[in-house]
CSV table of C-alpha atoms and ligand atoms in Angstrom, one decimal:
chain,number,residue,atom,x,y,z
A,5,UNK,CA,-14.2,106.4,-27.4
A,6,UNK,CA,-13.4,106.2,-23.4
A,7,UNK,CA,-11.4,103.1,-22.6
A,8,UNK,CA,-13.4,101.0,-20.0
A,9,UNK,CA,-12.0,100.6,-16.3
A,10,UNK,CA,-12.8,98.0,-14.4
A,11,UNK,CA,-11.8,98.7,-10.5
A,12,UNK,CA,-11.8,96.5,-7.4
A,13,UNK,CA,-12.1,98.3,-4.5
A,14,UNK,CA,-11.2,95.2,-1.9
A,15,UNK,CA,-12.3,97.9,1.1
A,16,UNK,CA,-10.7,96.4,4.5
A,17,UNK,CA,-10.7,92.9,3.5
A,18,UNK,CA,-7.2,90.6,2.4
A,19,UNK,CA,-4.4,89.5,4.1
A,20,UNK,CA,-1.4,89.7,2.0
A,21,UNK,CA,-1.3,86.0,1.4
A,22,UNK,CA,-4.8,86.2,0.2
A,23,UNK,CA,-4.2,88.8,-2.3
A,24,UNK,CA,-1.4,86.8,-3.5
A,25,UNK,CA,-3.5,84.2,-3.6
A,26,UNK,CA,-6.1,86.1,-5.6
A,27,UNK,CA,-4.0,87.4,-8.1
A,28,UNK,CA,-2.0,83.8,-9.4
A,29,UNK,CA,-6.1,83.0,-9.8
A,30,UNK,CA,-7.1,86.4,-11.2
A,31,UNK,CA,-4.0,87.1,-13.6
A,32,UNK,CA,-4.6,84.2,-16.4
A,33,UNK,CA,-8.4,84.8,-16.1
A,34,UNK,CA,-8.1,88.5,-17.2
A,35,UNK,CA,-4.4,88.1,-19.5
A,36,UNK,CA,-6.4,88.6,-22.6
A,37,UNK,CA,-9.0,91.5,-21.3
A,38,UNK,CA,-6.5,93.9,-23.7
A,39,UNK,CA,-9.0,96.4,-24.8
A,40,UNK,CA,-10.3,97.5,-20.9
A,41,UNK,CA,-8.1,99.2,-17.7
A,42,UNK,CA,-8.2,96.6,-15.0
A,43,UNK,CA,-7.6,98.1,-11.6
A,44,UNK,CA,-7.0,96.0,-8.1
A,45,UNK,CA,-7.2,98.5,-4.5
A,46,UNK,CA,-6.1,96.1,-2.0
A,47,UNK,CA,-5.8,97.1,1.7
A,48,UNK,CA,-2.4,99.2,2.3
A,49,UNK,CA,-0.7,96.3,3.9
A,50,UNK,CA,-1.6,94.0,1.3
A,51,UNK,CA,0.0,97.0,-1.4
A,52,UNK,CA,3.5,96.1,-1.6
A,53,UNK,CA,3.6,92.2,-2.2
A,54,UNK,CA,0.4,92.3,-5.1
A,55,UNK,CA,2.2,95.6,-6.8
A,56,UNK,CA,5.2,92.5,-7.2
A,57,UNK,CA,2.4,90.0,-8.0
A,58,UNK,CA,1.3,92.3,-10.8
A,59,UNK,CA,4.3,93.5,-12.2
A,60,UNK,CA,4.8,93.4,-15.6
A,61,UNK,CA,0.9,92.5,-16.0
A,62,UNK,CA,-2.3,94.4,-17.2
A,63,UNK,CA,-3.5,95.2,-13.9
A,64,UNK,CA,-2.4,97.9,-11.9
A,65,UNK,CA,-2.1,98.7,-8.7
A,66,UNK,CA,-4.7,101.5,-6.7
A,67,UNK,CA,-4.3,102.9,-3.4
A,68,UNK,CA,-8.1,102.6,-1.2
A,69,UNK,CA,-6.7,106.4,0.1
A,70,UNK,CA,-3.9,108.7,0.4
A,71,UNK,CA,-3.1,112.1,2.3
A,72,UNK,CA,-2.3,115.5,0.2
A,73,UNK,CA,0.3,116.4,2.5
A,74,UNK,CA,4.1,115.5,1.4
A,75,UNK,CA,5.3,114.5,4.7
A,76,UNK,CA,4.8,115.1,8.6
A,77,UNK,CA,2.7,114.7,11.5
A,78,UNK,CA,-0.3,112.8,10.0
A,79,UNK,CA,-0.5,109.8,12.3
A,80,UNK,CA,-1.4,107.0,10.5
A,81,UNK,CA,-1.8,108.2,6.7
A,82,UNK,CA,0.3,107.5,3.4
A,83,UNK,CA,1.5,109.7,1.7
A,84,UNK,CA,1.0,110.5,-2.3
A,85,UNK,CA,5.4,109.8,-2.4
A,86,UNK,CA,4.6,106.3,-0.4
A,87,UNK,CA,1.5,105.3,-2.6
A,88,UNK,CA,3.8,106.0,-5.9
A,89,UNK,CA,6.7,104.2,-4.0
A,90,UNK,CA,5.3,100.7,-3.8
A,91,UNK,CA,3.9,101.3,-7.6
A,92,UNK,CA,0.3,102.6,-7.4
A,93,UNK,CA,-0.9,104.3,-11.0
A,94,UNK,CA,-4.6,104.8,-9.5
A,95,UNK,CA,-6.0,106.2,-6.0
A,96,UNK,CA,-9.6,105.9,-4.6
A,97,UNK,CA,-10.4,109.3,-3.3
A,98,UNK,CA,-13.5,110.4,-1.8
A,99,UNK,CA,-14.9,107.0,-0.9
A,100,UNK,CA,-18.5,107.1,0.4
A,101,UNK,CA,-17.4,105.5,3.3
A,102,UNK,CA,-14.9,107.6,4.2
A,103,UNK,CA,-17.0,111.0,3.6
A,104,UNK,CA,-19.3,109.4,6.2
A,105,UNK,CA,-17.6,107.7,8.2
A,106,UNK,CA,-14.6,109.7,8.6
A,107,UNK,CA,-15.9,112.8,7.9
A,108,UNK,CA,-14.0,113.7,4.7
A,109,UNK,CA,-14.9,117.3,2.6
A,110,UNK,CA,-15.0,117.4,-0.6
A,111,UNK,CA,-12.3,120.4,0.1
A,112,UNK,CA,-10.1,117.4,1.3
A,113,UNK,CA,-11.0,115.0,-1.5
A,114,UNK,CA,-9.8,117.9,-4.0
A,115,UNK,CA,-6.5,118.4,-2.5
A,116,UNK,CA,-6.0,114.2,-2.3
A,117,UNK,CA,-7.2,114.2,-6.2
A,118,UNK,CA,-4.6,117.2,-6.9
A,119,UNK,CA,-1.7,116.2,-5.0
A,120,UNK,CA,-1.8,112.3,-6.3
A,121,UNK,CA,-1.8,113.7,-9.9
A,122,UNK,CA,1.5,115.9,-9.5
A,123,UNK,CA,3.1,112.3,-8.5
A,124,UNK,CA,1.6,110.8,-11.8
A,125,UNK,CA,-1.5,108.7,-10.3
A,126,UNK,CA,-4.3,108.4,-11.1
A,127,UNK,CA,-6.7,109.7,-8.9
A,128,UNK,CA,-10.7,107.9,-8.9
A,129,UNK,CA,-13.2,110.6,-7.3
A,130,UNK,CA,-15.8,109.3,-5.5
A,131,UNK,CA,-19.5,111.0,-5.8
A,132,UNK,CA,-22.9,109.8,-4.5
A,133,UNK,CA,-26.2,110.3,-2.9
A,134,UNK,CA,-27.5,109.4,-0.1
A,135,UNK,CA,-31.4,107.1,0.1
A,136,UNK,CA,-32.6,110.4,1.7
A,137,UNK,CA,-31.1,112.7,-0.7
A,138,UNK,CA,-32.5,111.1,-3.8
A,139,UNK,CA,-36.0,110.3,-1.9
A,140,UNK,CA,-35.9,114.5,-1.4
A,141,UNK,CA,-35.1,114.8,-4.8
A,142,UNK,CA,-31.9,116.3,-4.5
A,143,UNK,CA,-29.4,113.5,-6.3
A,144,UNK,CA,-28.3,116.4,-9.2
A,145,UNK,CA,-28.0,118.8,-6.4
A,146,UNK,CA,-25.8,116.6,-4.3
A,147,UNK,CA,-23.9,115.1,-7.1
A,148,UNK,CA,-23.3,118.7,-8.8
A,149,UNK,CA,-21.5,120.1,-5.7
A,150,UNK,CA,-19.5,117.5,-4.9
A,151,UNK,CA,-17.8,117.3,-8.4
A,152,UNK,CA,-17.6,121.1,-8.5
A,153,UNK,CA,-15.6,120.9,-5.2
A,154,UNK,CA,-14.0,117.6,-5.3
A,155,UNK,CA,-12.7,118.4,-9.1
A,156,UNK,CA,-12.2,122.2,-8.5
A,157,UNK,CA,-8.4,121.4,-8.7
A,158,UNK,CA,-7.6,119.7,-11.3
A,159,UNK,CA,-5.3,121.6,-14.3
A,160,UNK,CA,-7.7,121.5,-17.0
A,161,UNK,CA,-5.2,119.7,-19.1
A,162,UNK,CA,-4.5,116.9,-16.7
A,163,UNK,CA,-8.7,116.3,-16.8
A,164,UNK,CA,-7.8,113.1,-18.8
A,165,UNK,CA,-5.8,111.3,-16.1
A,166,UNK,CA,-8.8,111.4,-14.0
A,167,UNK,CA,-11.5,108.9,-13.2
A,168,UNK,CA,-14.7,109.8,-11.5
A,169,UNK,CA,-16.6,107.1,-9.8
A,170,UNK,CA,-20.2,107.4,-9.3
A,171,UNK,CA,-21.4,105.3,-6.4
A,172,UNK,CA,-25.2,105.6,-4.8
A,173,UNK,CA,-24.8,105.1,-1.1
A,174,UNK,CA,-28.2,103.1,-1.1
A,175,UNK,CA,-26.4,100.6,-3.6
A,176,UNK,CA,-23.4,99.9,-1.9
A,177,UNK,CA,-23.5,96.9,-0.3
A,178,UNK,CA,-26.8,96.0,-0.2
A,179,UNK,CA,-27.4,94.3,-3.1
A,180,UNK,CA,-29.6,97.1,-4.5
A,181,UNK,CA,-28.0,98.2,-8.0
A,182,UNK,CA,-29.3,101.4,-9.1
A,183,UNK,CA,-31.5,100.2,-12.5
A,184,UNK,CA,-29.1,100.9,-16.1
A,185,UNK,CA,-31.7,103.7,-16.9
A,186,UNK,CA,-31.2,105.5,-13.3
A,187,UNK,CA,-27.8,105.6,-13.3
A,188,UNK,CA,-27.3,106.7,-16.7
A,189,UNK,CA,-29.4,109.3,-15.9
A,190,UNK,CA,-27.1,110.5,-13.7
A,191,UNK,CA,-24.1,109.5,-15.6
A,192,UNK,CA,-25.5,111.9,-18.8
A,193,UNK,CA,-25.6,114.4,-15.9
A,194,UNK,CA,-22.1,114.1,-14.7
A,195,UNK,CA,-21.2,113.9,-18.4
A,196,UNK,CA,-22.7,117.3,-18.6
A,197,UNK,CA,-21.0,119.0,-16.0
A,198,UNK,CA,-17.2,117.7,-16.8
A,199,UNK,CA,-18.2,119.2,-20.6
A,200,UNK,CA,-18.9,122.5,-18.6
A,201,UNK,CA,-15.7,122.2,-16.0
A,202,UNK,CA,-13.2,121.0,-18.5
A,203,UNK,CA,-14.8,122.1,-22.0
A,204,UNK,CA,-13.8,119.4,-24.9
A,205,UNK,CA,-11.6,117.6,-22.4
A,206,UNK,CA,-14.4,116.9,-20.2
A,207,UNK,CA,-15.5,114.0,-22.7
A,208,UNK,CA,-11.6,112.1,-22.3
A,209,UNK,CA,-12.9,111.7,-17.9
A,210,UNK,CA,-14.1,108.0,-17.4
A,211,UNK,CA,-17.1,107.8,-14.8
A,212,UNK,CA,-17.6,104.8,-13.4
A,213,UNK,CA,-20.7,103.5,-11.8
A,214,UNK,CA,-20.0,101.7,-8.5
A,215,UNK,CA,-22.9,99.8,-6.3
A,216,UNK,CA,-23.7,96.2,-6.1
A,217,UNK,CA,-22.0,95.6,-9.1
A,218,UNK,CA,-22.1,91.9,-10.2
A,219,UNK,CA,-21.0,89.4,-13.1
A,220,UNK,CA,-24.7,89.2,-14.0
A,221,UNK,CA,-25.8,93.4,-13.9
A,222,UNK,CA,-22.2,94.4,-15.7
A,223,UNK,CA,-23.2,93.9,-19.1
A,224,UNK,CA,-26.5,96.3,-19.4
A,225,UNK,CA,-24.7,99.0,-17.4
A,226,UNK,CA,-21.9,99.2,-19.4
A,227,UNK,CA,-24.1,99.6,-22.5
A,228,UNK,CA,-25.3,102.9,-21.0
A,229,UNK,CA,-24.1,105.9,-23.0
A,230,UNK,CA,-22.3,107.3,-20.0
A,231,UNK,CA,-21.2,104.4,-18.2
A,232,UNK,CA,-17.3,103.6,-19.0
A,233,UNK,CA,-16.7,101.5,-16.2
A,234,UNK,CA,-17.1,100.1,-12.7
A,235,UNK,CA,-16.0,100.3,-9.4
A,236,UNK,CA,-16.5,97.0,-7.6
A,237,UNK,CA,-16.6,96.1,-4.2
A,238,UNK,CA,-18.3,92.7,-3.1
A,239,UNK,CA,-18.2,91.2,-6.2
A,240,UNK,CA,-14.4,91.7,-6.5
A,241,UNK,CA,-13.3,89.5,-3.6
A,242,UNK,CA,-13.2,86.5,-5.4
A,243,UNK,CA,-11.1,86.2,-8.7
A,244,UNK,CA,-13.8,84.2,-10.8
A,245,UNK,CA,-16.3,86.7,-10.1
A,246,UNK,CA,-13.8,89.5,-10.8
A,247,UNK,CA,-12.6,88.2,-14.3
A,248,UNK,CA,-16.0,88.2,-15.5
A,249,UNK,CA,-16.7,91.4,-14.8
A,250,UNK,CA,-13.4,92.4,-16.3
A,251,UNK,CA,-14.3,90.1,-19.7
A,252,UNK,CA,-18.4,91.4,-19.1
A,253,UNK,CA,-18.8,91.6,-23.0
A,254,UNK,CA,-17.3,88.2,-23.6
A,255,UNK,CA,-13.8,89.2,-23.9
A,256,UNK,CA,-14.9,91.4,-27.5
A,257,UNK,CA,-14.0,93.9,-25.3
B,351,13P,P1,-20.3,96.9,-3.5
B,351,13P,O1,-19.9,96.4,-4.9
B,351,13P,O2,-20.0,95.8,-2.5
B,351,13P,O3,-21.7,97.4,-3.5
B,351,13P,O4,-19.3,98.1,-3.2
B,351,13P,C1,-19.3,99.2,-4.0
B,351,13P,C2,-18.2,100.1,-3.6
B,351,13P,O5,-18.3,100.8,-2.6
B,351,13P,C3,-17.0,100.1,-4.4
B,351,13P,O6,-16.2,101.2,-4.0
């Protein structure tokens, strides 16, 4: 049985003060939620002062990004060393955004996923399909190479520590949540091909769905087979709306 995780990805949003703000509202909302992974990625200025605000509770810290080199002439990056140092467990890599935006491989994402594991964390790899991609019928296509590549270097006996976050571009943001049955369908896919990458360990990897996740869609996509989680952007800006995702079967979680 895969442990749900429930992630906020708060994207470029939050001043320090408001994520201090959100956790002392969030913290006693979730301080039950015992049976689930509860996850906060606030902005990297905002990293320092909630790791503190969380300490010693049963959220953890994520970074939004990090940079597979140790140390040098990467202007404006983190490092995996600087992420660990103000207490992240978790990293988003692979972000949607950032492959688009940004331009980021899935050669780059790999060596992000590998280096933030040899520093203990948690790394959360990103996958998803463009609107064009699954309207050409390509979404097992697309999704299959970027795991293939984005996972390609991960020591097969780490493959638990990992989290894979599937995330539909076309249901980012816009309100449009991919149905239960269409994302499981490509959650049983995904399942499949961490069985083939990683054998028997394949089954420990948690895959998240991300995309316009909400208090009232969480319960009937975390029913899915496949489904052990979510990654949460929108809907995770305000602590009310957060805890009830975190508690989305009624805290018999
Ligand atoms: P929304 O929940 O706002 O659609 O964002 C999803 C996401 O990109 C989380 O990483």
């Amino acid at each position: 049985m895969r442990r749900p995780i429930l992630a906020a990805n708060w994207k470029m949003q939050k001043t320090i003060a408001e994520a201090e703000t959100f956790a002392a509202a969030f913290l006693p909302l979730v301080a039950k939620a015992d049976a689930v992974d509860i996850v906060l990625a606030p902005p990297a200025t905002a990293l320092h002062a909630l790791g503190q605000a969380l300490a010693g509770s049963n959220v953890a810290l994520a970074s939004q990004n990090v940079n597979p080199n140790e140390k040098g002439a990467f202007t404006g990056e983190l490092s995996p060393d600087m992420i660990a140092d103000v207490g992240c467990r978790y990293a988003i890599v692979g972000h949607s955004e950032r492959r688009t935006l940004y331009g980021e491989s899935s050669e780059f994402v790999a060596d992000k996923a590998a280096a933030v594991l040899g520093r203990d964390i948690r790394p959360i790899i990103c996958v998803g399909e463009s609107d064009d991609e699954r309207e050409a019928g390509q979404t097992f296509a697309v999704i299959g190479e970027q795991l293939q590549v984005s996972l390609a270097k991960i020591p097969k006996d780490r493959a638990a520590d990992i989290v894979v976050a599937y995330e539909p571009i076309w249901a980012i943001g816009t309100g449009k949540t991919a149905t239960p049955e269409m994302a499981q369908e490509v959650h049983a896919m995904i399942r499949e091909r961490l069985r083939v990458m990683f054998a028997a360990d394949g089954d420990a990897i948690r895959v998240q769905y991300g995309g316009s996740v909400k208090p009232d869609n969480v319960a009937e996509l975390m029913a899915q087979a496949d489904i052990d989680g979510a990654l949460v952007g929108g809907a995770s800006l305000e602590a009310e709306s957060f805890s009830q995702i975190v508690n989305f079967d009624g805290g018999r979680a």
